[in-house]
C-alpha angles and dihedrals in degrees: 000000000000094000092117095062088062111138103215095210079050104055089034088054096052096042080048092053090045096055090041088054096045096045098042083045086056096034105035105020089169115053126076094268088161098066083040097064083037086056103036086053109055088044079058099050097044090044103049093032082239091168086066077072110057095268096141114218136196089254123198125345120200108239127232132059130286112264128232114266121171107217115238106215081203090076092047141079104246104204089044096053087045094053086046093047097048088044093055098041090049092048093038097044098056104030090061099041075060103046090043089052093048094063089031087066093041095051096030109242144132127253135186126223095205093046104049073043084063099042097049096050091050096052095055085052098065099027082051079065102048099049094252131140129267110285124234139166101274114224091199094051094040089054090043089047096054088038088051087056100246116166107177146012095281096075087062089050082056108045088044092060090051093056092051094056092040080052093049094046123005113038080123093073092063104041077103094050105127124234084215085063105051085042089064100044095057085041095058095035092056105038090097091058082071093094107186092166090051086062091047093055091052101047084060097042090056132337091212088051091053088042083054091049097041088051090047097052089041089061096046092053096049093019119037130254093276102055079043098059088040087059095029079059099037101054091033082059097044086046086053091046091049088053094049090046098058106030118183111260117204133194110219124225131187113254112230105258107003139073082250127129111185128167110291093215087057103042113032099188084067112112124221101221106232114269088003127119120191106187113181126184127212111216131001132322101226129151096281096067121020092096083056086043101045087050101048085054097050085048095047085058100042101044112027111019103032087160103062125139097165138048118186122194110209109201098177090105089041116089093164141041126171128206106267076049084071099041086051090062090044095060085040079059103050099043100051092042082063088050089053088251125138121225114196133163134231144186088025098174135183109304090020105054082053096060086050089055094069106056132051096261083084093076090025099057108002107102098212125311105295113073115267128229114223077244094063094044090061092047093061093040079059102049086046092060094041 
């Protein structure tokens, strides 16, 4: 829309600056190419007058160093404040856990939530004193950080001190500094954060989860950040709550040959042992889907293995169960002792056992006080009978 207003210096000094940056990355890796095209270009500007063409600048910055003021919230519109708080630690907080893990998994080290939390709080803090801005974790700095080869804390100490004393006593050299410049150098730092393959990957992974992602970046680019990680959260909740909501049921055969039972649909060779129905479910019973669970297993039974005489739960892929969980196997229970078929449990491990504990399914379905395999549960249906 706004293609007419192009300043062509401009535009010719950034794609310079672009082309500088990218050769002397691929010629000299090593030396500080990045202050050489800073440099270069305000020699350039100076030199040819280019600011009589249009070619905007930094201009001038007042020197010193920002004094301390204590903020008085009397003066301030409290709900305001609060809603703009919230807003910039959201923004801040994740984009730069992201940001942090991005470059933890490209330089292969570890990083802790609760402690870039810390840090973050204490540095508004003091920032909050000294009329700054709110602090953040900087992509650009971040990029121009890795691409400058720093491998610790120290190199911000330093660079820090460097820009206090720039501050102090040469803010003058840069009042030539171009925008176009500045603008090339964030450009080429962050191009490999656009991360094509790591789309791909997820389009394979999981088409929700790329819709998810797409939605999410398309908000980013016509919304803001902000409105983009809401309904980023929000869909990436209603995606886990689907999942809950319809967990995957498997019937259980015995594998020839082993003490295996593996899902009959995915492994055909898989036997179904006669009367026996090994029902496993993959994920948590919680109260959004026992009802979808209760009624999978009854049909299960109705429709497809009339004959059963012996359902086996198998826990081993369940870490949680709720209260109305445990109701749901109760009326299970119920039901199928009426029906002269036995409900028993099997691979109760840890957490999970102690949930059991506390209801009455421990003495229903708990075969004694040592887990049972869905091996042993057919054993002692077997003796039983016998």
């Amino acid at each position: 829309m706004h293609i007419h207003q192009i300043n062509f210096p401009s535009l010719l000094l950034g794609l310079g600056g672009l082309v500088f940056l990218y050769v002397a990355s691929k010629k000299f890796p090593k030396l500080p190419n990045t202050l050489f095209l800073v440099l270069g270009s305000i020699v350039l500007v100076t030199v040819a007058n280019l600011s009589s063409l249009g070619v905007e600048v930094v201009g001038h910055i007042p020197p010193g160093l920002p004094s301390l003021i204590i903020p008085d919230p009397a003066l301030l519109d409290v709900n305001i404040l609060v809603t703009l708080a919230a807003t910039v630690f959201l923004i801040s907080f994740i984009e730069g856990y992201l940001f942090a893990s991005e470059y933890a998994a490209k330089n292969r080290y570890k990083i802790d939530k609760n402690q870039e939390l810390l840090a973050l709080g204490i540095s508004n803090i003091a920032v909050g004193m000294f009329q700054g801005l709110p602090v953040a974790g900087s992509l650009s700095r971040t990029a121009v950080n890795n691409e400058s080869g720093a491998k610790s804390q120290l190199a911000s100490i330093v660079s820090g001190l460097i820009i206090m004393l720039v501050l102090l006593f040469f803010t003058g050299i840069f009042t030539n500094l171009p925008h176009a410049i500045l603008a090339a150098i964030i450009l080429f730092i962050i191009k490999n954060l656009v991360d094509i393959p790591h789309f791909k990957s997820i389009y394979h992974f999981s088409k929700i989860e790329f819709s998810i992602a797409i939605i999410t970046m398309l908000f980013v680019l016509f919304f803001g950040a902000l409105e983009a990680i809401v309904i980023g959260v929000i869909l990436s909740v209603v995606g886990l709550i689907n999942k809950m909501y319809n967990p995957h049921i498997a019937v259980l055969g015995k594998m020839p040959g082993k003490d295996q039972f593996l899902d009959i649909k995915r492994r055909p060779e898989a036997k179904r042992i006669p009367e026996v129905l090994i029902v496993r479910v993959d994920g948590s019973q919680i109260f959004l889907n026992n009802e979808d669970i209760k009624n999978r297993i009854f049909e299960l039974i109705e429709n497809d293995y009339k004959d059963t005489k012996l359902l086996i739960l198998d826990f081993e892929a369940t870490s949680f169960i709720d209260h109305s969980g445990a109701e749901m196997i109760e009326e299970l229970y119920c039901e199928f002792k009426l029906r002269g078929i036995k409900i028993t449990a099997a691979n109760i491990y840890g957490p999970l056992r102690d949930s059991i504990r506390k209801t009455e399914l421990e003495e229903e379905i708990v075969e004694g006080t040592i887990p049972l395999t869905i091996e042993d549960c057919i054993k002692l249906w077997e003796n039983e009978k016998s």
